[in-house]
PDB file of C-alpha atoms in Angstrom:
ATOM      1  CA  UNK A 392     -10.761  20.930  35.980  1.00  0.00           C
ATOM      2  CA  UNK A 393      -8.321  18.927  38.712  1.00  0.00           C
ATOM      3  CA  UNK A 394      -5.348  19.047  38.457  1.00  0.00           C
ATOM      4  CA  UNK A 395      -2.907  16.336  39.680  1.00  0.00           C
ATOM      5  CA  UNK A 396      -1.984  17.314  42.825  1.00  0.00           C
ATOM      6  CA  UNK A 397      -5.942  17.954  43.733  1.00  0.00           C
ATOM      7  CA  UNK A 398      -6.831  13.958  43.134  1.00  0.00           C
ATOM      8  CA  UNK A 399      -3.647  12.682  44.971  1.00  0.00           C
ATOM      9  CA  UNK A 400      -4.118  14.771  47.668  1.00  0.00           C
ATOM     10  CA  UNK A 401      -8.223  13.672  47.552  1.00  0.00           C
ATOM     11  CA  UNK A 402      -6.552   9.754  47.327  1.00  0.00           C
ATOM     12  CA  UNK A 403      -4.742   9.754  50.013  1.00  0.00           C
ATOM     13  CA  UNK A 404      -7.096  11.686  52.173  1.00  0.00           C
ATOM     14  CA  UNK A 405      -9.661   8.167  51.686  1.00  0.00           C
ATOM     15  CA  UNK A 406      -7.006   5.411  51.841  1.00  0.00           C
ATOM     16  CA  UNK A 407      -6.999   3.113  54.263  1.00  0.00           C
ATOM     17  CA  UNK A 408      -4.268   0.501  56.168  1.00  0.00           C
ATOM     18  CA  UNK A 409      -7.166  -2.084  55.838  1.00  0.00           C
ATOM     19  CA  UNK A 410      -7.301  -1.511  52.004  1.00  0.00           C
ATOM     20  CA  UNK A 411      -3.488  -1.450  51.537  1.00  0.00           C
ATOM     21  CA  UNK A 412      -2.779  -4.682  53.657  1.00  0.00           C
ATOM     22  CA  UNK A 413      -5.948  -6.041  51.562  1.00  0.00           C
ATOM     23  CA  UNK A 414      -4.491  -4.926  47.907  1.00  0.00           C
ATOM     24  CA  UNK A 415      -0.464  -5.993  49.004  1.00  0.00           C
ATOM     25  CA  UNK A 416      -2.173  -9.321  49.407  1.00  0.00           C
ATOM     26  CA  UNK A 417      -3.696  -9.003  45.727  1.00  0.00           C
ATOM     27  CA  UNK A 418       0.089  -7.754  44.400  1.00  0.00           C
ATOM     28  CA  UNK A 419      -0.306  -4.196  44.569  1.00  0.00           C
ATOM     29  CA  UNK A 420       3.421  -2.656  45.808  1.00  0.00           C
ATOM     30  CA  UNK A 421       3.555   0.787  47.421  1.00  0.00           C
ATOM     31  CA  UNK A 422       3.185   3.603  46.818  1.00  0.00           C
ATOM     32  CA  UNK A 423      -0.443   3.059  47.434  1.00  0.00           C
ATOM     33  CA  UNK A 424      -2.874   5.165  49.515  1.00  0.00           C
ATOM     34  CA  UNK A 425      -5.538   1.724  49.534  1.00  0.00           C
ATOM     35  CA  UNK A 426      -8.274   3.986  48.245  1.00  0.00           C
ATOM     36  CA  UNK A 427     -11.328   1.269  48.043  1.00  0.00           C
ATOM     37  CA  UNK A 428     -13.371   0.448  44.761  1.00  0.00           C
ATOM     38  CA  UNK A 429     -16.310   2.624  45.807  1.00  0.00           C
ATOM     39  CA  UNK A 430     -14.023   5.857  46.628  1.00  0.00           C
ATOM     40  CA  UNK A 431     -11.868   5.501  43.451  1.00  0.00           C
ATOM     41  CA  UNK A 432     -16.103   5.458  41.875  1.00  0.00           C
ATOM     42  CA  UNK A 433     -16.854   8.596  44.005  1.00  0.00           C
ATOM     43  CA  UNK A 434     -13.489  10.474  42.897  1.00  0.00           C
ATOM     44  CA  UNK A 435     -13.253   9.271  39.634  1.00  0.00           C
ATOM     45  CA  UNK A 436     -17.156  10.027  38.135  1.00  0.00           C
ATOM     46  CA  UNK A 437     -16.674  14.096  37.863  1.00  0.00           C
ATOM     47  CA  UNK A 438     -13.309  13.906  36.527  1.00  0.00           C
ATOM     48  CA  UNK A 439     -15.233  11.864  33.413  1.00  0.00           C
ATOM     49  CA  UNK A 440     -12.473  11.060  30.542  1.00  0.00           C
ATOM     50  CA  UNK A 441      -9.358  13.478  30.739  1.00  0.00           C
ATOM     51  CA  UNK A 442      -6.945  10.954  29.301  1.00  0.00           C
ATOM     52  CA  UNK A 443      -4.006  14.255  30.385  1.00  0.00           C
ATOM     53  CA  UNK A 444      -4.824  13.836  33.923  1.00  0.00           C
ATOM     54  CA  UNK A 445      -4.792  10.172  33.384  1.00  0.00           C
ATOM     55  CA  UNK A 446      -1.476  10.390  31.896  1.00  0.00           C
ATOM     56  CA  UNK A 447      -0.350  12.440  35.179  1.00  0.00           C
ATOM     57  CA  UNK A 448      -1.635  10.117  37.700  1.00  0.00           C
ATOM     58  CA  UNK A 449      -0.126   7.053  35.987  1.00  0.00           C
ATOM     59  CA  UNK A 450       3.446   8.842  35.877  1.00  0.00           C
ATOM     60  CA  UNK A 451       3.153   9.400  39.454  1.00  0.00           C
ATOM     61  CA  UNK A 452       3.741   5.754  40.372  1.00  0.00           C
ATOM     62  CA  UNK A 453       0.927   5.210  42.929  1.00  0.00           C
ATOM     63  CA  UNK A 454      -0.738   2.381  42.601  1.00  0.00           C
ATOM     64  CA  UNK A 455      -4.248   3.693  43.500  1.00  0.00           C
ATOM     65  CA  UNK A 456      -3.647   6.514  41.168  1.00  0.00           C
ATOM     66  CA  UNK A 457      -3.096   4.245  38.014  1.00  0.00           C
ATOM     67  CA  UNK A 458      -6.157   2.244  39.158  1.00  0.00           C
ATOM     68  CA  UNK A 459      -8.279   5.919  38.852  1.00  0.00           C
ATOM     69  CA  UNK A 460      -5.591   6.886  35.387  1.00  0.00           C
ATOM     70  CA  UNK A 461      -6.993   3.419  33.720  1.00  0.00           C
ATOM     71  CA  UNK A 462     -10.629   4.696  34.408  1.00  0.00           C
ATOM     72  CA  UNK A 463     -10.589   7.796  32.922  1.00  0.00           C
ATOM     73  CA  UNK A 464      -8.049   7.502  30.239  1.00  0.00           C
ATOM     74  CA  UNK A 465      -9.523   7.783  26.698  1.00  0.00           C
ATOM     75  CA  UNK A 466      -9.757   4.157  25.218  1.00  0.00           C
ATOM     76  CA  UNK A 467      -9.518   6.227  21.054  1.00  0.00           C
ATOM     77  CA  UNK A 468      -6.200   7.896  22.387  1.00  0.00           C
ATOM     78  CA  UNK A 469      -4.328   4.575  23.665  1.00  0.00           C
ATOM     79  CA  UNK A 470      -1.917   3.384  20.695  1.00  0.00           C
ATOM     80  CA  UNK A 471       0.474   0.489  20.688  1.00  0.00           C
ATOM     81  CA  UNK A 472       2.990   2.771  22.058  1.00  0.00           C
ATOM     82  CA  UNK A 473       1.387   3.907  25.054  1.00  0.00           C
ATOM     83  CA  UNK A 474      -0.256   0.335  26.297  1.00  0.00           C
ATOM     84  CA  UNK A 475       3.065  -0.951  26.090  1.00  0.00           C
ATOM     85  CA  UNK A 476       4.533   1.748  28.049  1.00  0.00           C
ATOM     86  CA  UNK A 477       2.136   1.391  30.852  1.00  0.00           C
ATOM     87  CA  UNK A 478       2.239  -2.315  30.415  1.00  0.00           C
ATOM     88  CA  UNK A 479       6.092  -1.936  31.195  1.00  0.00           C
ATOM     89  CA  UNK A 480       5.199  -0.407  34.595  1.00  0.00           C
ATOM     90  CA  UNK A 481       2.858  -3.340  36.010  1.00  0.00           C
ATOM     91  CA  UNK A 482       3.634  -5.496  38.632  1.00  0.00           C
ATOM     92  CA  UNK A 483       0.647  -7.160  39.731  1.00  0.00           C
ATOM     93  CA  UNK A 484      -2.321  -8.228  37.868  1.00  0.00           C
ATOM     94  CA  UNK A 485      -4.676  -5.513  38.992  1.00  0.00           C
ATOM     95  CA  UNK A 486      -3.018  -3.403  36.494  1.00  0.00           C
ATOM     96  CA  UNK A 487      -2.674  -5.679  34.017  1.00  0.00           C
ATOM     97  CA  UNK A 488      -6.671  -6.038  34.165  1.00  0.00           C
ATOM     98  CA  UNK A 489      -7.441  -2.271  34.509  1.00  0.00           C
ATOM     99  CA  UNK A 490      -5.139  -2.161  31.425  1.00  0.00           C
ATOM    100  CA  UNK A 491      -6.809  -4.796  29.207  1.00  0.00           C
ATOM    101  CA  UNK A 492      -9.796  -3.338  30.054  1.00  0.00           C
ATOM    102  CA  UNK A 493      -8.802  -0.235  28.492  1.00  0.00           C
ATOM    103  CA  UNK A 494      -6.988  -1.493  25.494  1.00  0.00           C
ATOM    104  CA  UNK A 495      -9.813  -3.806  24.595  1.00  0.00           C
ATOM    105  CA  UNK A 496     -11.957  -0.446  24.084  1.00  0.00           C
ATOM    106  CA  UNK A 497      -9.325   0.721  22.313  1.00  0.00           C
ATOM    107  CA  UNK A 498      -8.698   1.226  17.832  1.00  0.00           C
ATOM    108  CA  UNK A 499      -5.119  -1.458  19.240  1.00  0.00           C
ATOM    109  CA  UNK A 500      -6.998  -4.176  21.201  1.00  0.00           C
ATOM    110  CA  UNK A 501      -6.173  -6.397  18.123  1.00  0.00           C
ATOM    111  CA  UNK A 502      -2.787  -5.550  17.671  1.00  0.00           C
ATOM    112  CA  UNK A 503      -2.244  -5.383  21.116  1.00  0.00           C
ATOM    113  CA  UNK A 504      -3.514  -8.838  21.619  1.00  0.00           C
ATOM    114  CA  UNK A 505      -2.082 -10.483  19.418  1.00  0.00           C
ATOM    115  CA  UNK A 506       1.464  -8.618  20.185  1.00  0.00           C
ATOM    116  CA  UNK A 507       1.612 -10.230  23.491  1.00  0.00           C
ATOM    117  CA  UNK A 508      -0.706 -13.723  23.863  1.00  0.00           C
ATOM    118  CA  UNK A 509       3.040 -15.614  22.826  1.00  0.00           C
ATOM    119  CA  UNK A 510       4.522 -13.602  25.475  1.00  0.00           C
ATOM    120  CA  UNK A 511       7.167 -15.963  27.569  1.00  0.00           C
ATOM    121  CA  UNK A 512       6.524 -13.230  30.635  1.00  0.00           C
ATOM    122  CA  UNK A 513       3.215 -13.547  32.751  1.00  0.00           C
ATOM    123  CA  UNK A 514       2.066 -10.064  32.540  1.00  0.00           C
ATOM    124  CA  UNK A 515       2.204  -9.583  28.408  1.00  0.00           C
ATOM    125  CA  UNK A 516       0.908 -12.595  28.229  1.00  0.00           C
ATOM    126  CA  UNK A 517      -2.000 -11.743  30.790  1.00  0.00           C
ATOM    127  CA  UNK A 518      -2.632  -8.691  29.122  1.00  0.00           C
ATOM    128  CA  UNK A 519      -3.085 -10.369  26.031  1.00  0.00           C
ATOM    129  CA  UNK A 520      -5.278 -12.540  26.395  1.00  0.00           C
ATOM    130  CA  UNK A 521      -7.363 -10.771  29.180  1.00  0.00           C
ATOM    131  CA  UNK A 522      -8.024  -7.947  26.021  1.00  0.00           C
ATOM    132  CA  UNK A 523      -9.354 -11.615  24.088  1.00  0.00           C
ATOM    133  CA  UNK A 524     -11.661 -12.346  27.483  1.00  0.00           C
ATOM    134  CA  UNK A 525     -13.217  -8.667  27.393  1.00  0.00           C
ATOM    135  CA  UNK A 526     -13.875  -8.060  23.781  1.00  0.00           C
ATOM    136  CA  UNK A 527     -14.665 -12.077  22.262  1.00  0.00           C
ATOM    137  CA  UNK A 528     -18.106 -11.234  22.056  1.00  0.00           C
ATOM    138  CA  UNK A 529     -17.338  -8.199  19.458  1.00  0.00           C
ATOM    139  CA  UNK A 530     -17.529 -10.062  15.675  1.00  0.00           C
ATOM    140  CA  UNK A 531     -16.541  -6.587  14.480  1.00  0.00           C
ATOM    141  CA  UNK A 532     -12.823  -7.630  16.211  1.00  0.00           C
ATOM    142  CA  UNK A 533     -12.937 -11.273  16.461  1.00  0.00           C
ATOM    143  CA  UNK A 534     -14.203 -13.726  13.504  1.00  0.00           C
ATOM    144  CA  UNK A 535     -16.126 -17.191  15.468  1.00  0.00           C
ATOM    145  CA  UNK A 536     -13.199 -18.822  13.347  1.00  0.00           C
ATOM    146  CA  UNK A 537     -10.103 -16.717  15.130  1.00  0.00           C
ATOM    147  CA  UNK A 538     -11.930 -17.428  18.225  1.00  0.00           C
ATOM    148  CA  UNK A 539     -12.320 -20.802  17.646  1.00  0.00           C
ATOM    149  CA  UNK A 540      -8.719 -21.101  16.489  1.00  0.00           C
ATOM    150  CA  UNK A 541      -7.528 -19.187  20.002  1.00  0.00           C
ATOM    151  CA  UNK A 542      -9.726 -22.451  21.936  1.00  0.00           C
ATOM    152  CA  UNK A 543      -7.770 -25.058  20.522  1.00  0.00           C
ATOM    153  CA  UNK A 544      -4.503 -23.103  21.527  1.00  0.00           C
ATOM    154  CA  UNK A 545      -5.735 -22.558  24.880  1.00  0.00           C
ATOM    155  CA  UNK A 546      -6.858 -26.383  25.037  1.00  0.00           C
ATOM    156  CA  UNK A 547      -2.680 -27.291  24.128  1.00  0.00           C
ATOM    157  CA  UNK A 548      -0.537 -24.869  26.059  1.00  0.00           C
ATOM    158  CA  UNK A 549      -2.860 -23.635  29.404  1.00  0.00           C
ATOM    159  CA  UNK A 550      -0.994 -26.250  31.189  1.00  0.00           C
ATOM    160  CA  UNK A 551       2.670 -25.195  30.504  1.00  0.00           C
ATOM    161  CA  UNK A 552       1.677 -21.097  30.426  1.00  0.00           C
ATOM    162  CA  UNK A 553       2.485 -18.930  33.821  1.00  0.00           C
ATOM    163  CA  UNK A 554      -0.204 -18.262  36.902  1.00  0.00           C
ATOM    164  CA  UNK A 555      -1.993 -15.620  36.171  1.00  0.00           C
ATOM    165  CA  UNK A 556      -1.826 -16.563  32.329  1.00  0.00           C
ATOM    166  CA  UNK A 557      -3.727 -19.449  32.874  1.00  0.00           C
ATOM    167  CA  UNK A 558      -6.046 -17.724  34.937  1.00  0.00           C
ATOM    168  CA  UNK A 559      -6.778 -15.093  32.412  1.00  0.00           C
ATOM    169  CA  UNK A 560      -7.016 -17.870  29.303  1.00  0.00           C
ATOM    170  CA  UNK A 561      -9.269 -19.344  32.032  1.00  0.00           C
ATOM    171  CA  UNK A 562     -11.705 -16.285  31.616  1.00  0.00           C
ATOM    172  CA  UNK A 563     -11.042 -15.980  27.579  1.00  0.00           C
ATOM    173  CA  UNK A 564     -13.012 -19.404  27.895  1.00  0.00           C
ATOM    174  CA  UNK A 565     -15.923 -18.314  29.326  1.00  0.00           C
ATOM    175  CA  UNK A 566     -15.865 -14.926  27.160  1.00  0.00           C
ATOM    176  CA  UNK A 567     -15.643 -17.482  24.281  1.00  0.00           C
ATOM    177  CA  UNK A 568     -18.354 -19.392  24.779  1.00  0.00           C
ATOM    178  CA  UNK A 569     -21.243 -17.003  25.422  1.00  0.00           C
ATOM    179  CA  UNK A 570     -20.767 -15.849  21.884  1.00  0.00           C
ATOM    180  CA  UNK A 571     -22.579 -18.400  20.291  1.00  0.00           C
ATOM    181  CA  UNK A 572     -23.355 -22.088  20.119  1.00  0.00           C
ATOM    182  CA  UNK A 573     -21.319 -23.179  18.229  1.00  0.00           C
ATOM    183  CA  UNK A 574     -18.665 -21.840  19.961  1.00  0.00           C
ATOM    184  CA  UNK A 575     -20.250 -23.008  23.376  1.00  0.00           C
ATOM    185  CA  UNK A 576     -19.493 -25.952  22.005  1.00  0.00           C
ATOM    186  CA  UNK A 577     -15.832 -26.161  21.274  1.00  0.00           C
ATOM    187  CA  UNK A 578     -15.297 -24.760  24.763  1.00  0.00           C
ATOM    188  CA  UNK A 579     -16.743 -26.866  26.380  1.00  0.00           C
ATOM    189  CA  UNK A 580     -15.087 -29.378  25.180  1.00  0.00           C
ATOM    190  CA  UNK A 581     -11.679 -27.869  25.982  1.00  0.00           C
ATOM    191  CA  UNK A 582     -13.378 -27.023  29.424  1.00  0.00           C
ATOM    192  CA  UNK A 583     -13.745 -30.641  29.755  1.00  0.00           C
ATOM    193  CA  UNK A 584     -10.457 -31.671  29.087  1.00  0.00           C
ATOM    194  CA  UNK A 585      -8.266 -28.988  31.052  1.00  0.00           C
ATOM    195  CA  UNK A 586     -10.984 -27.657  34.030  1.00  0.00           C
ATOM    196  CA  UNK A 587     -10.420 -26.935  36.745  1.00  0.00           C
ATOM    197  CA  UNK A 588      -7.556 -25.051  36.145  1.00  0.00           C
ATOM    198  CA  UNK A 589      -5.259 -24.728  38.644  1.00  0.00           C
ATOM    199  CA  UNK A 590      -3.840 -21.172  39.594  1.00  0.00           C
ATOM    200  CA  UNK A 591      -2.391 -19.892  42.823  1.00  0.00           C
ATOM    201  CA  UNK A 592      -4.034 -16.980  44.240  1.00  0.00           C
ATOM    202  CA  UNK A 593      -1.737 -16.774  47.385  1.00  0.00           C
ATOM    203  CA  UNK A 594      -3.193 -15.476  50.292  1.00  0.00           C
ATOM    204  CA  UNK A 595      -6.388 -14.191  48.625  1.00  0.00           C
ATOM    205  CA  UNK A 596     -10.449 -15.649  48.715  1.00  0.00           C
ATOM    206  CA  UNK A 597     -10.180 -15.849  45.320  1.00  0.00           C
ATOM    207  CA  UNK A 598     -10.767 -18.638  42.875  1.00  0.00           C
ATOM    208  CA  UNK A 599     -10.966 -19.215  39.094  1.00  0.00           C
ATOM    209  CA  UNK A 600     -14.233 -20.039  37.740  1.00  0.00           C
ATOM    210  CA  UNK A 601     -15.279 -23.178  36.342  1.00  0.00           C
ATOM    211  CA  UNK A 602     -15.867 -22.413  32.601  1.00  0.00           C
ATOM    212  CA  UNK A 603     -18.968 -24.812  32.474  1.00  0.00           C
ATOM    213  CA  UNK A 604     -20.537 -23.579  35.411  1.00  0.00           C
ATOM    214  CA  UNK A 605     -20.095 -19.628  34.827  1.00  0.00           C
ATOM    215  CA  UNK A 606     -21.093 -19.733  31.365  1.00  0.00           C
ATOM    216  CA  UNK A 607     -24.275 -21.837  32.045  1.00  0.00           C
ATOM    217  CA  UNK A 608     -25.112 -18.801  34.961  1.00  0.00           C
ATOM    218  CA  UNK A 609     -24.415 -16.231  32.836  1.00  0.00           C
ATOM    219  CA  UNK A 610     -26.677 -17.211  30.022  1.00  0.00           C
ATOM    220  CA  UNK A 611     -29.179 -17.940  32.549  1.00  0.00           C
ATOM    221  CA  UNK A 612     -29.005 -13.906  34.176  1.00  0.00           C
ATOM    222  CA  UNK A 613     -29.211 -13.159  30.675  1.00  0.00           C
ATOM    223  CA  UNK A 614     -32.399 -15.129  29.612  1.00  0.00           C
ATOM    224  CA  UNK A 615     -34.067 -13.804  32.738  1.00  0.00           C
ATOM    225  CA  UNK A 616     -33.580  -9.977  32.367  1.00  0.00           C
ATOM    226  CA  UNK A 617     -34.590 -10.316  28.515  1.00  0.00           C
ATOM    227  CA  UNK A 618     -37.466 -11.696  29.733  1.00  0.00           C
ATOM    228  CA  UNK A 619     -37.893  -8.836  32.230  1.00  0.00           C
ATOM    229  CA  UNK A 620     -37.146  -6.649  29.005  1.00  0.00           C
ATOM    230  CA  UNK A 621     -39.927  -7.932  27.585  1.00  0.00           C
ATOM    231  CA  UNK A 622     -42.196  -8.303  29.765  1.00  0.00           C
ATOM    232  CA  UNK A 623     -41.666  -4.334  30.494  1.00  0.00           C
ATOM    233  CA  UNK A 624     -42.074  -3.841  26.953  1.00  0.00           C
ATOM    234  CA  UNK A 625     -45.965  -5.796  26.896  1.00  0.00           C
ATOM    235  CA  UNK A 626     -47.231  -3.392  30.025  1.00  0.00           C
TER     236      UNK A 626
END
């Protein structure tokens, strides 16, 4: 089993000044080693879920290190407590996506969620509803009513909310509306209405996706590989 000083010491050993001139553009602060996307992959697969060692590396400040913790923490073991906690270390968006992405997996997302949408600061608030954007498509978590309810409060306030907050309700959209027609529907609608929505990505390539647009290729990637599925399944 590694221990915490064997996966720094394998971190920094792979970063790069590319990578950390690249992720300070993105928000990421030092320390950072800029380990890229494919290394943390490499590094990260044998460690599997050790949520102890993911505990470690997040206490250890570095950002690449909490981008590897939020990978191979255990989603059952996160509680309220503890996704605050991190949440009160983030400064810069990466985290706050590695960290919804986590949560949402988690027995909190809910509570979690809903804790923090209201939130007047923009990384609660991101966090919140980036948990809504990965899980909308889970009726286990999220009735087509709540979600339909969370549309028409995007539709009123995505204006007034923060940068990245917008950006993030943004994505909640698009999560929204690929969970069924009806749904489709009312987003559309608010897409139509508030798109494109405008959020700074400073000196980045990024953009925010156009709702319409993103959902409509989505649903057509999905059509096609089901009917790859099934076309594998006739042979």
């Amino acid at each position: 089993m590694a221990n915490l000083e064997e996966v720094l010491a394998e971190l920094e050993a792979v970063g790069t000044a590319q990578n950390r001139k690249v992720y300070a553009r993105h928000g990421a602060m030092q320390p950072m080693f800029g380990v890229s996307y494919k290394e943390l992959g490499r590094i990260g697969k044998p460690l599997k879920i050790d949520h102890e060692l993911a505990t470690e590396l997040w206490r250890s400040g570095n950002h690449d290190a909490r981008v590897l913790a939020l990978r191979i923490a255990d989603p059952s073991a996160v509680t309220v407590e503890l996704a605050l906690d991190w949440l009160a270390d983030v400064n810069n968006y990466i985290l706050v996506e590695g960290l919804g992405k986590l949560v949402a997996q988690s027995p909190v997302a809910r509570r979690v969620s809903e804790q923090l949408r209201d939130h007047s600061q923009e990384w609660p608030a991101s966090l919140g509803w980036f948990i809504v954007a990965c899980s909308a498509e889970q009726p286990a978590l999220w009735t087509a009513d709540e979600l339909e309810v969370l549309v028409r409060q995007i539709s009123d306030e995505i204006d007034a909310r923060p940068n990245r907050v917008r950006h993030e309700m943004n994505g909640t959209l698009i999560a929204i509306g690929l969970r069924d027609d009806r749904l489709r529907s009312a987003v559309l609608a608010t897409a139509s209405q508030v798109c494109p929505v405008e959020v700074d990505h400073g000196e980045t390539g990024c953009k925010t996706p156009d709702v319409a647009a993103y959902i409509e290729r989505t649903l057509a990637r999905r059509a096609a590989q089901a009917a790859r599925k099934a076309e594998r399944a006739r042979a």
